[in-house]
mmCIF file of C-alpha atoms in Angstrom:
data_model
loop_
_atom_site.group_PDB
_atom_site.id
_atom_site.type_symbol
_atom_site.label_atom_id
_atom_site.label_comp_id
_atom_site.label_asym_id
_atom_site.label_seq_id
_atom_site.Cartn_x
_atom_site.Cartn_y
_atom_site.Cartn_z
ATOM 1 C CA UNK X 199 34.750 173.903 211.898
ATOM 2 C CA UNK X 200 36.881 170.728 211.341
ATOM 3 C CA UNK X 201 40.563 171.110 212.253
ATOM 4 C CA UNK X 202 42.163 173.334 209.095
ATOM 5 C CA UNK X 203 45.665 172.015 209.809
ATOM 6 C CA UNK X 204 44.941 169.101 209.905
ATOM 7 C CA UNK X 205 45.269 168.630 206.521
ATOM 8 C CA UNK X 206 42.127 166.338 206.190
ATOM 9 C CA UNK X 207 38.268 166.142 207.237
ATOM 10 C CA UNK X 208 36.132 163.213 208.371
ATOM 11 C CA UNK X 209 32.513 162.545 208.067
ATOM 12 C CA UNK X 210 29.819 160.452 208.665
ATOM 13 C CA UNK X 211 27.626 159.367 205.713
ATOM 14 C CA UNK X 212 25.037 157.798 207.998
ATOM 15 C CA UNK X 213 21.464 159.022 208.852
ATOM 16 C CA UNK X 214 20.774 157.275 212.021
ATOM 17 C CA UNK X 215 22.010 158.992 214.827
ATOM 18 C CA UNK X 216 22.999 155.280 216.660
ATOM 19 C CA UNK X 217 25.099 154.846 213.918
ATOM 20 C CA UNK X 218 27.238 158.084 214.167
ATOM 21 C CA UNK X 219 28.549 156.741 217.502
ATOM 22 C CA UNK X 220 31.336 155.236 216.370
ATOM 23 C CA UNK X 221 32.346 157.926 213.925
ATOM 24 C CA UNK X 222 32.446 160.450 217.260
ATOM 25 C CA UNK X 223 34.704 157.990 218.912
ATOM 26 C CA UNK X 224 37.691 158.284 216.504
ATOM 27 C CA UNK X 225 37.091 161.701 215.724
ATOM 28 C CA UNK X 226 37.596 161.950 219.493
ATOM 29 C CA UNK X 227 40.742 159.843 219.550
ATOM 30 C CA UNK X 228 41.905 161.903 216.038
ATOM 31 C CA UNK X 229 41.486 165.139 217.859
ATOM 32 C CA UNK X 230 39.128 166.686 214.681
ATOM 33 C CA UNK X 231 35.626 167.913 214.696
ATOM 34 C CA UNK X 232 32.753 166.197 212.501
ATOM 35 C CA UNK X 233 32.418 167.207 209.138
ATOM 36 C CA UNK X 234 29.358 169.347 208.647
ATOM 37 C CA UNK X 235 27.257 167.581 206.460
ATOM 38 C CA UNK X 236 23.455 166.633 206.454
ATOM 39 C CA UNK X 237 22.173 163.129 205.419
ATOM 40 C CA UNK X 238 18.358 162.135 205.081
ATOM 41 C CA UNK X 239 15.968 160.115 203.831
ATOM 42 C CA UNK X 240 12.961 162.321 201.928
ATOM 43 C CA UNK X 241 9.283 161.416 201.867
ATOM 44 C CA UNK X 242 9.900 159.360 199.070
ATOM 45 C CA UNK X 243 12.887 157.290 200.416
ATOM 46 C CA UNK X 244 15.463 158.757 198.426
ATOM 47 C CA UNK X 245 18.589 160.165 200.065
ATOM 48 C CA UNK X 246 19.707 163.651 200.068
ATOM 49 C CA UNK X 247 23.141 164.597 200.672
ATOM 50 C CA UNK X 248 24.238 168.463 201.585
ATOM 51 C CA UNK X 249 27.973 168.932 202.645
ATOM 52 C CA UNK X 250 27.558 171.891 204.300
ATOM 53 C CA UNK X 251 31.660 172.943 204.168
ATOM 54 C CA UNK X 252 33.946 173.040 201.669
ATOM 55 C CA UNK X 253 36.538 170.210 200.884
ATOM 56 C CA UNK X 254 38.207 171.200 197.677
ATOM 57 C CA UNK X 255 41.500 169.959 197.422
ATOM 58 C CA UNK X 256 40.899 167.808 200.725
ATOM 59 C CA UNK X 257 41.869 164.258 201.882
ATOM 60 C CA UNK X 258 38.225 163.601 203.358
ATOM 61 C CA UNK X 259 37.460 160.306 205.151
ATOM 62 C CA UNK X 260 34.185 159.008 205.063
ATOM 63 C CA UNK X 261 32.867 156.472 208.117
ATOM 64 C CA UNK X 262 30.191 154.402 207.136
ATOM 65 C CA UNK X 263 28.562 151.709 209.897
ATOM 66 C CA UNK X 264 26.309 149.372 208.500
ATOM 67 C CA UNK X 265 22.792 149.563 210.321
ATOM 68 C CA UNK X 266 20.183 146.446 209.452
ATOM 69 C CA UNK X 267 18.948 148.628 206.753
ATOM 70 C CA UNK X 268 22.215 147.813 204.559
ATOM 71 C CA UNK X 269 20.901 149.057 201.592
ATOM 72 C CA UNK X 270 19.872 152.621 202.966
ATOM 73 C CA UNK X 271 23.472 152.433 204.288
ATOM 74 C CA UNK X 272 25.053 152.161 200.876
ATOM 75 C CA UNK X 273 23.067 154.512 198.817
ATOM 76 C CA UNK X 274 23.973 156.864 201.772
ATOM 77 C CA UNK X 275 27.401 156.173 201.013
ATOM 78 C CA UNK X 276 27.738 156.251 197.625
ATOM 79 C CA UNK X 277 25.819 159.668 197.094
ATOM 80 C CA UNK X 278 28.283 161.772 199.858
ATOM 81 C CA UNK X 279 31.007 159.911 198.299
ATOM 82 C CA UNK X 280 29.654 160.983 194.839
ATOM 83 C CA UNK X 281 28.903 165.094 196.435
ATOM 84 C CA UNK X 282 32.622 165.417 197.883
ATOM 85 C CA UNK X 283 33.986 164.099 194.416
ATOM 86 C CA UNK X 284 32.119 166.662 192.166
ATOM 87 C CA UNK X 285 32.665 168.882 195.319
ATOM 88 C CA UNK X 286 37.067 168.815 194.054
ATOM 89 C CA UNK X 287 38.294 167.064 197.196
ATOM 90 C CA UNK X 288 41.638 165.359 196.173
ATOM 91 C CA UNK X 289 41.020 161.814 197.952
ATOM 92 C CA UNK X 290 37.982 160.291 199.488
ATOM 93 C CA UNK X 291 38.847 157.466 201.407
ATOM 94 C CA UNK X 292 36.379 155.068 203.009
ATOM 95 C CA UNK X 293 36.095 153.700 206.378
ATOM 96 C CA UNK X 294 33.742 150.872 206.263
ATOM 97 C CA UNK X 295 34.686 148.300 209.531
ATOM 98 C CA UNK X 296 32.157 145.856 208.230
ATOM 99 C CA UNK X 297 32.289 145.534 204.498
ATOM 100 C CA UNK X 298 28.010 144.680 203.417
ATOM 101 C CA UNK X 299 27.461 141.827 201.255
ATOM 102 C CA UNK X 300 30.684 139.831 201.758
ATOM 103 C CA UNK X 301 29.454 136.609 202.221
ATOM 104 C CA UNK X 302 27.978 137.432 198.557
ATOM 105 C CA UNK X 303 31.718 137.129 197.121
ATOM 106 C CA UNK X 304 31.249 133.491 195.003
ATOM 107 C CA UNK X 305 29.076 132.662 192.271
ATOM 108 C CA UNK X 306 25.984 130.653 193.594
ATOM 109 C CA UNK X 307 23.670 128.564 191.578
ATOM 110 C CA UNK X 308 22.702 131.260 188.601
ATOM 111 C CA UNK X 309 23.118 133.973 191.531
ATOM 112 C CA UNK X 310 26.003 136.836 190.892
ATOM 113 C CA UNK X 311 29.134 137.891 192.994
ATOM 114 C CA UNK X 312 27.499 140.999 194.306
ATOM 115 C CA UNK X 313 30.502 141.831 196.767
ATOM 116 C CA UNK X 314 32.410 142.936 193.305
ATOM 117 C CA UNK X 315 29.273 144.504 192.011
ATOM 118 C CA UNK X 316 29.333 146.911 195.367
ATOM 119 C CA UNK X 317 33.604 147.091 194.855
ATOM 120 C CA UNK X 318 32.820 149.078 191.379
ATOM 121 C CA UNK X 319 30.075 151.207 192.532
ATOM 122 C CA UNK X 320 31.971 152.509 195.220
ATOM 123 C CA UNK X 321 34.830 153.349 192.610
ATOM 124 C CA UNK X 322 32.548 154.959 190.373
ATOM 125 C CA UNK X 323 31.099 156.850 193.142
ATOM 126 C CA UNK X 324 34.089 158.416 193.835
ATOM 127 C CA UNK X 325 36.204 156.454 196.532
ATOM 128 C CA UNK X 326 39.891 156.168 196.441
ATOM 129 C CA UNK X 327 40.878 153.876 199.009
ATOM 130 C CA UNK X 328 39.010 151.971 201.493
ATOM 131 C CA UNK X 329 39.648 150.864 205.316
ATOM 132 C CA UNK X 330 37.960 147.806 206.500
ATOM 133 C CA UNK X 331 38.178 145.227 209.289
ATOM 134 C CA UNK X 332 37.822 141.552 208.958
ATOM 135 C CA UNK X 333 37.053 140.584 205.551
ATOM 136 C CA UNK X 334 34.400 137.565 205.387
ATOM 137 C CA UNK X 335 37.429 136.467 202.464
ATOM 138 C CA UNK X 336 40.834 138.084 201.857
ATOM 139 C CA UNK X 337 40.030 137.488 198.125
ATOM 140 C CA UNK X 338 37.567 140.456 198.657
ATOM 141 C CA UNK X 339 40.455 143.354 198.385
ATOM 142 C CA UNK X 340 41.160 142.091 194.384
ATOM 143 C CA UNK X 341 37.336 143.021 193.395
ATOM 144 C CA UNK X 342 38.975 146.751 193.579
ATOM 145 C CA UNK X 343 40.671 148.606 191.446
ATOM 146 C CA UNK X 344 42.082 150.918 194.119
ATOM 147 C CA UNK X 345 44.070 150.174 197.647
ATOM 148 C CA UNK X 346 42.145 148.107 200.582
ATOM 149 C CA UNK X 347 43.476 148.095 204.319
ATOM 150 C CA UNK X 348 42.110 145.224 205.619
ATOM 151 C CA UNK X 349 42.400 145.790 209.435
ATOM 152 C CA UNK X 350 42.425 142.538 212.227
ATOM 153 C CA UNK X 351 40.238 142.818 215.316
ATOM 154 C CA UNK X 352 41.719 140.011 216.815
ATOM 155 C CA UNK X 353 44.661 141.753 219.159
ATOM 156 C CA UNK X 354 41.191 143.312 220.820
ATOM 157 C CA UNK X 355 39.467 139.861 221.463
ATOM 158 C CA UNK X 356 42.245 138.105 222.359
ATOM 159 C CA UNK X 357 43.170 140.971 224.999
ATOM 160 C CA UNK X 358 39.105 140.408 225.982
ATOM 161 C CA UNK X 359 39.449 136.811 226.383
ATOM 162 C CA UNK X 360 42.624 136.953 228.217
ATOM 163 C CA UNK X 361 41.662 140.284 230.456
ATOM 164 C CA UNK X 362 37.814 139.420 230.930
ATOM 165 C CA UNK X 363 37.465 135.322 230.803
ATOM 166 C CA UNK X 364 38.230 134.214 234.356
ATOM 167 C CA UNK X 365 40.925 131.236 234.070
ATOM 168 C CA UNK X 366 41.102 131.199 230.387
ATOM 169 C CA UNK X 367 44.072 128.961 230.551
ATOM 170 C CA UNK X 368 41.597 126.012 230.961
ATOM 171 C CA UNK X 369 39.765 127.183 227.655
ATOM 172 C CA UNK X 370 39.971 125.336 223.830
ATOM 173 C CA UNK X 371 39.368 127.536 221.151
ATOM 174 C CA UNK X 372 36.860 126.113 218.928
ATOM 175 C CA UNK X 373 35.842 126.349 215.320
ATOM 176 C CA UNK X 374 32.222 126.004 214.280
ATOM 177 C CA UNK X 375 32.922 124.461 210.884
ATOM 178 C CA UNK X 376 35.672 123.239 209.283
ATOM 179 C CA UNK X 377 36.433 126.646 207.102
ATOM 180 C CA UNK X 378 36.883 128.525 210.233
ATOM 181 C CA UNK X 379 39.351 125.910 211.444
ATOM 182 C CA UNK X 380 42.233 128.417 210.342
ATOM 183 C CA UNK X 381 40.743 131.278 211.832
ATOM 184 C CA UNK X 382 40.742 129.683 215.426
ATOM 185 C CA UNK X 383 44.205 128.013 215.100
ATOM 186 C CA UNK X 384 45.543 131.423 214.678
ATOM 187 C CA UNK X 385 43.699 132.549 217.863
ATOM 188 C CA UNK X 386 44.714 129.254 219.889
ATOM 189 C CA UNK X 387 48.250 129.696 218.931
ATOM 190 C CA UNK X 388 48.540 132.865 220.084
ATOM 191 C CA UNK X 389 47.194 131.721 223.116
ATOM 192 C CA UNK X 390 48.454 128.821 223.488
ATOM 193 C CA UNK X 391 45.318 126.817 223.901
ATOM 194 C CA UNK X 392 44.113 123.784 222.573
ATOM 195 C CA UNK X 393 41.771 123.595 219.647
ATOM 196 C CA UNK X 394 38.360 122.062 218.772
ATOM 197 C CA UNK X 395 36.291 121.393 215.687
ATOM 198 C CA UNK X 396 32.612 120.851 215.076
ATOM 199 C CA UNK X 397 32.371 118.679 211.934
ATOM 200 C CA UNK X 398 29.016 118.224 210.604
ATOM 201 C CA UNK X 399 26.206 120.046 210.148
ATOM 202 C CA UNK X 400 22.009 119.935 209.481
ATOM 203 C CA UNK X 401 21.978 122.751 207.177
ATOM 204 C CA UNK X 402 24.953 124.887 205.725
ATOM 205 C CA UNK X 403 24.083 128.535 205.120
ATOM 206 C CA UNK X 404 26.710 128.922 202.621
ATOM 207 C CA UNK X 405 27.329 125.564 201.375
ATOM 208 C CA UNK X 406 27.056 124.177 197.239
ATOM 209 C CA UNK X 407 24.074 123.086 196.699
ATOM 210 C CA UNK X 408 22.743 120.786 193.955
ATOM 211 C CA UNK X 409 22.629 122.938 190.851
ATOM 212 C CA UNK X 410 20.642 122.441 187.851
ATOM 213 C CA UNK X 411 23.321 123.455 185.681
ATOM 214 C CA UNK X 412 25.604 120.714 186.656
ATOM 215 C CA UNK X 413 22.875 117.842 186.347
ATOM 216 C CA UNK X 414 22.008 115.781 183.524
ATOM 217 C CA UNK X 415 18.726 116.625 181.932
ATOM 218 C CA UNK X 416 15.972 113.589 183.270
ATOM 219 C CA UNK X 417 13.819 113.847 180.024
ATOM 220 C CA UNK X 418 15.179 114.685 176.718
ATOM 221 C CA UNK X 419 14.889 118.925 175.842
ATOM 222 C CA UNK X 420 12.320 119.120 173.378
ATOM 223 C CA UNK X 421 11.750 123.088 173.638
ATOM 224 C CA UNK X 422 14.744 123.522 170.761
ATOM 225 C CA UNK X 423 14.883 123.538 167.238
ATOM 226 C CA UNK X 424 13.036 120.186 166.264
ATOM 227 C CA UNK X 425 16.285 118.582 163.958
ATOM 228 C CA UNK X 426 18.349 119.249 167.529
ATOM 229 C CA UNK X 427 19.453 116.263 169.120
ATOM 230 C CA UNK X 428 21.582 117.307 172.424
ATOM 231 C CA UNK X 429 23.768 114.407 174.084
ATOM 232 C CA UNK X 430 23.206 112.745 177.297
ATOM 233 C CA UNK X 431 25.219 112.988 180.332
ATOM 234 C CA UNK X 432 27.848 110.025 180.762
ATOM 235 C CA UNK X 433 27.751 109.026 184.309
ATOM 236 C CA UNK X 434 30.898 107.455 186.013
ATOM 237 C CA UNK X 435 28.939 104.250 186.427
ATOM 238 C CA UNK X 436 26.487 104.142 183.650
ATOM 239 C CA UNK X 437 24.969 105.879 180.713
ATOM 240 C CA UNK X 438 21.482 107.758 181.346
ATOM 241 C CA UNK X 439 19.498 106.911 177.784
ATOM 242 C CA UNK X 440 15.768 108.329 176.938
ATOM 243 C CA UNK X 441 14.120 105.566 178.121
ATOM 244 C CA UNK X 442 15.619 106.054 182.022
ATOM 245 C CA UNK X 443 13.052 105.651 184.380
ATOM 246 C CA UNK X 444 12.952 108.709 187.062
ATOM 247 C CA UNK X 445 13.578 106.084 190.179
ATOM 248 C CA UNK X 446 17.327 105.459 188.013
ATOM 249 C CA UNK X 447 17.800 109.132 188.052
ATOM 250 C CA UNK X 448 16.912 109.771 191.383
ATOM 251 C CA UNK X 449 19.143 106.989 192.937
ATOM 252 C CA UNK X 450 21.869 108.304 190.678
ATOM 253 C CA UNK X 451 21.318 112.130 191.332
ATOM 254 C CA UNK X 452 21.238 111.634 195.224
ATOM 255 C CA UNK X 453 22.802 114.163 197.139
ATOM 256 C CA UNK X 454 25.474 113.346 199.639
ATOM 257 C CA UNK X 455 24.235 112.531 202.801
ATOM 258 C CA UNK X 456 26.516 115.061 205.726
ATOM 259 C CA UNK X 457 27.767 113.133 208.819
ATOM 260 C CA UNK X 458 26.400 114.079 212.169
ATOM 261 C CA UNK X 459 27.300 116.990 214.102
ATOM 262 C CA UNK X 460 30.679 115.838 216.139
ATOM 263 C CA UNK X 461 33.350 117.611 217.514
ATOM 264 C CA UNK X 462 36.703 116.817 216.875
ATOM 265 C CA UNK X 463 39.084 117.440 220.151
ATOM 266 C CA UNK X 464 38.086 117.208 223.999
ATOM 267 C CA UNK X 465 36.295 119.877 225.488
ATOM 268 C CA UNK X 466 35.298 118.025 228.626
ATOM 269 C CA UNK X 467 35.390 120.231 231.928
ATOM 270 C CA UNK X 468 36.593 123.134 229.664
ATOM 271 C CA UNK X 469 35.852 126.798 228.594
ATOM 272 C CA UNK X 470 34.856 126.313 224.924
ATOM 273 C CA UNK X 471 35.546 129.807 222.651
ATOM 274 C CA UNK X 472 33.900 129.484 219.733
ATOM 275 C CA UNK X 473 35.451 131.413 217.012
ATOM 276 C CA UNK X 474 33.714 133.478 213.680
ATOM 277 C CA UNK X 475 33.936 136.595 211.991
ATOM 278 C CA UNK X 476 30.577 137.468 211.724
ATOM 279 C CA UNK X 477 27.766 136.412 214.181
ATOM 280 C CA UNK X 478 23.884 137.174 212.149
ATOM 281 C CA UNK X 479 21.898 133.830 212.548
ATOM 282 C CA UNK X 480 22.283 132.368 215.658
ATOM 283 C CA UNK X 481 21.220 129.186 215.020
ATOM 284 C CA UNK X 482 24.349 127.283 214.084
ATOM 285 C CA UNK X 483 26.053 128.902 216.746
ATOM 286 C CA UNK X 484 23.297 128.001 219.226
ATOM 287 C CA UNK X 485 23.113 123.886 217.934
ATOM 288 C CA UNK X 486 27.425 124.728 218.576
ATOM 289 C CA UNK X 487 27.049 125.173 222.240
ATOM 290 C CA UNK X 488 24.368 122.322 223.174
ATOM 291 C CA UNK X 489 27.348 119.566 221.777
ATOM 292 C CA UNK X 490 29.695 121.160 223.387
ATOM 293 C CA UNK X 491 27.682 121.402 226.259
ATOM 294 C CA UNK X 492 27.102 117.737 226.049
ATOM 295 C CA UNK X 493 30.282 116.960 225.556
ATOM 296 C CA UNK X 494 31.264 118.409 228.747
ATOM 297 C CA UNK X 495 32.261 121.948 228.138
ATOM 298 C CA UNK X 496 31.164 124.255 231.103
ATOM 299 C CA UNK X 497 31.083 127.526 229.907
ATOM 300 C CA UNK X 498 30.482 128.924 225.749
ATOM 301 C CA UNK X 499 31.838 131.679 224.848
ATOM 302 C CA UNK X 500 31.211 132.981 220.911
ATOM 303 C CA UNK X 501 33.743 135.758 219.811
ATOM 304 C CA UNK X 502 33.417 137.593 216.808
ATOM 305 C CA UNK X 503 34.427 140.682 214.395
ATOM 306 C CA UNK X 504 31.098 141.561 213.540
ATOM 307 C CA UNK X 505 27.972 141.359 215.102
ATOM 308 C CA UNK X 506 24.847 141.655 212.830
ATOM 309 C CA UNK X 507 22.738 140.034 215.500
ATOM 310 C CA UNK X 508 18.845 140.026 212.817
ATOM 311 C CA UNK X 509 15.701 138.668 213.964
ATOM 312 C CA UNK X 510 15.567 137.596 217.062
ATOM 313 C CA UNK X 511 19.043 136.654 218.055
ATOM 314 C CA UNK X 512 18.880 138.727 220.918
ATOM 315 C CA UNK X 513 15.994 136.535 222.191
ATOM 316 C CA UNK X 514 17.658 132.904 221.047
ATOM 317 C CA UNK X 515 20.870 133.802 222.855
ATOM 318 C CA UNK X 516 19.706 134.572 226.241
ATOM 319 C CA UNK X 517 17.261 131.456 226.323
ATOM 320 C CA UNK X 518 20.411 129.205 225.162
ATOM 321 C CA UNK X 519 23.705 127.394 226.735
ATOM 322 C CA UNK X 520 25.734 130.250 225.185
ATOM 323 C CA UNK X 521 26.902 132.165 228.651
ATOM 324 C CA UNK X 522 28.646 135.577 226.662
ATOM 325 C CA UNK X 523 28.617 136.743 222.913
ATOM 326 C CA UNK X 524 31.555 139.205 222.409
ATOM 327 C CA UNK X 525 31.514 141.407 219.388
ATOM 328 C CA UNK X 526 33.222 144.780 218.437
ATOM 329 C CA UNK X 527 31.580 148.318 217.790
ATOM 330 C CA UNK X 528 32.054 147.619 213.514
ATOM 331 C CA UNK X 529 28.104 147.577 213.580
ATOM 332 C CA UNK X 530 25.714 149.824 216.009
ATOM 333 C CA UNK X 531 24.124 146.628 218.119
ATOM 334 C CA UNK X 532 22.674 149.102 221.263
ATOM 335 C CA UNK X 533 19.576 147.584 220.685
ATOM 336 C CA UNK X 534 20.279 144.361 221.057
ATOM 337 C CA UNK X 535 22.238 144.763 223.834
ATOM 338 C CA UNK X 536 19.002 145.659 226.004
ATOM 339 C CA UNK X 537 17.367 142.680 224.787
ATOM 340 C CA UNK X 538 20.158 140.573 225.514
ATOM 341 C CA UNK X 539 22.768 141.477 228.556
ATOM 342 C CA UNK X 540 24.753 138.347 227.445
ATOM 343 C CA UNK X 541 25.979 140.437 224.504
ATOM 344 C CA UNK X 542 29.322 142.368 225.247
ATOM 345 C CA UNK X 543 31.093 145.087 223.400
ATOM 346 C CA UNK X 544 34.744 145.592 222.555
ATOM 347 C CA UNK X 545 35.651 148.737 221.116
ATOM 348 C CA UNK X 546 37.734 149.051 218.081
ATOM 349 C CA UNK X 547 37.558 152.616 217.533
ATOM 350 C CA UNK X 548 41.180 153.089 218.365
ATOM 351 C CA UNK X 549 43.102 150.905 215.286
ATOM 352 C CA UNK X 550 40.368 152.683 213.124
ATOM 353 C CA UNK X 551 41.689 156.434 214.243
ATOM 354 C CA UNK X 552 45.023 155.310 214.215
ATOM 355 C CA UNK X 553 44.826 153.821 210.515
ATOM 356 C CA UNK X 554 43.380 157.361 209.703
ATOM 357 C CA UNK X 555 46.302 159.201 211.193
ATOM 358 C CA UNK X 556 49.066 156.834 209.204
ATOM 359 C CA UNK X 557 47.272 157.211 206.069
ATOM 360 C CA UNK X 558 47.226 161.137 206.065
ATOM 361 C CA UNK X 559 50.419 161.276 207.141
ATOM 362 C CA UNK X 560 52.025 158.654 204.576
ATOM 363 C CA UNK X 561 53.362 156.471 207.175
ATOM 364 C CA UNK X 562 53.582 152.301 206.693
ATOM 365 C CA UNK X 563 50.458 150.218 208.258
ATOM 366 C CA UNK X 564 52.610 147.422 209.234
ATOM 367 C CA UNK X 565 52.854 148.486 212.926
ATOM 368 C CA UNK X 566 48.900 147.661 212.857
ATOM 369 C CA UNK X 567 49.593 144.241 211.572
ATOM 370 C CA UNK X 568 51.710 142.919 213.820
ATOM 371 C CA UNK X 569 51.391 139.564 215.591
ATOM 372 C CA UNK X 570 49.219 139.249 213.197
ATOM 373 C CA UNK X 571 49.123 135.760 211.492
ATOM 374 C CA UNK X 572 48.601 134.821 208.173
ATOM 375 C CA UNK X 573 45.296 132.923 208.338
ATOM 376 C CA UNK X 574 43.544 135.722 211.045
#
């Protein structure tokens, strides 16, 4: 039975037994036994949740990793946060090290901003509070409407990079975009490296494209009510009519052509650390390393929070110019590790038990936040 004095109870809302490994690793460090609870998937794909202990008038802490089935993950979560809530435990408090769908957090095209969509399940479901690591945007914490301790895995990477990288004085930090410039200042001025920017790209993930509801119509709309006469776009140069022809439009409505990939600082005869939160594609990270390999760079090193790792990034990164991918333990990547020894581990299961501890026991988080800058 979990600890009684404790005063609180932790479980794991996952199914997948590689995915309960980090949840044993702070309960470890906490000094608490596993919750008893059973989670699984029937015939039919829907999840079952039976607590199999009672939590009334509990603090319970729920720790849910984030497999590559994400949306498995969630349901999982949201029906044992659900059970302990009609189950009368006071506060159910969610430990979630990498948040799903954050890069889904701005409106795109005629898409939706499903980060806050997943933000007021999990308060209907029950949660009270959430612990999380490395937001993909600090905006993220105001989709909630309850408290969100957004935890920094940097003091572990930089303590990799300085313990692990062999003469890591003669490294530049490096950002792979300019939006992750801030990010890697904060890690070269702790260090007190130079720093490097790629500028450029051939295709942006996460970049505005055109959008149909910012561009004038080409032919007049002639689906409305017949005695409907809509007005025409006024251009800064000219004014589209009727009678435009579609080569006008076109040359008009061209999209802005993006400079080629450059970086921006020297990396010649230096370790290049390239910089990011979360690490799923490879592919921009992968085009990263070959400039910086032609510009002179001798070793690549890519460090980040999260490490999603889909498709066949395992596969990409050992046949590339990248020499060591360091992520933390925020997502269960055992798999690819096998596939891929150039993929290293850092655990963060400590700052995790230890923001459980200070929570229960009403103490201030700040000690967790120090040296930690503004833009990590």
């Amino acid at each position: 039975m979990n600890v009684t004095k404790s005063g609180y109870r932790v479980f794991s809302a996952n199914s997948s037994a590689a995915c309960t490994e980090l949840a044993k690793q702070i309960t470890e460090r906490l000094g608490v036994e596993l919750g008893k609870s059973v989670v699984y998937q029937e015939s039919n794909r829907e999840t079952r949740v039976d607590v199999k202990e009672s939590v009334r008038g509990q603090t319970i802490f729920i720790i849910q990793t984030i497999p590559r089935d994400v949306n498995t993950a969630i349901m999982e979560l949201l029906v044992m946060a659900y059970a302990l809530k009609t189950s009368c435990a006071k506060n159910i408090i969610g430990v979630i090290p990498y948040f799903p769908y954050s890069k889904q957090c701005k409106m795109r095209k005629r898409g939706s901003i499903v980060c806050k969509l997943l933000a007021s399940m999990l308060a209907k479901a029950g949660l009270t509070h959430i612990i999380t690591m490395d937001l993909h945007q600090k905006e993220i914490q105001g989709f909630f409407s309850f408290p969100v301790d957004n935890l920094r895995a940097s003091p572990f990477l930089l303590q990799y990079i300085q313990e692990e990288i062999p003469d890591y004085r003669n490294a530049i930090i490096v950002a792979k975009s300019p939006s992750a410039a801030k990010r890697a200042q904060s890690y070269a001025e702790r260090l007190r490296l130079g720093l490097a920017v790629i500028h450029g790209e051939a295709q942006c993930a996460e970049s505005d494209m055109a959008d149909g509801r910012h561009s004038p119509p080409c032919v007049r709309n002639t689906s409305g009510h017949p005695g409907l006469e809509l007005p025409f776009t006024v251009l800064p140069s000219c004014i589209i009519s009727a009678s435009a022809t579609d080569s006008s439009l076109n040359e008009v409505m061209m999209a802005k052509e993006k400079p080629p990939i450059t970086v921006v600082g020297d990396v010649g005869g230096r370790i290049a650390i390239i910089i990011d939160d979360i690490i799923d594609d490879v592919e921009d990270f992968i085009a990263a390393a070959d400039i910086l390999k032609e510009r002179g760079a001798y070793k690549i090193y890519i460090m980040a929070t999260h490490g999603l790792l889909s498709a066949d990034a395992p596969r990409l990164i050992e046949e590339s110019a990248i020499d060591e991918v360091v992520v933390t333990n925020t997502v269960p990547h055992e798999v690819q590790k096998l596939q891929c020894p150039k993929i290293k581990t850092v655990d963060v299961s400590m700052i995790l038990a230890e923001a459980i501890r200070r929570i229960h026991n009403g103490e201030s988080m700040a000690y967790l936040f120090r040296n930690i800058t503004v833009d990590d």
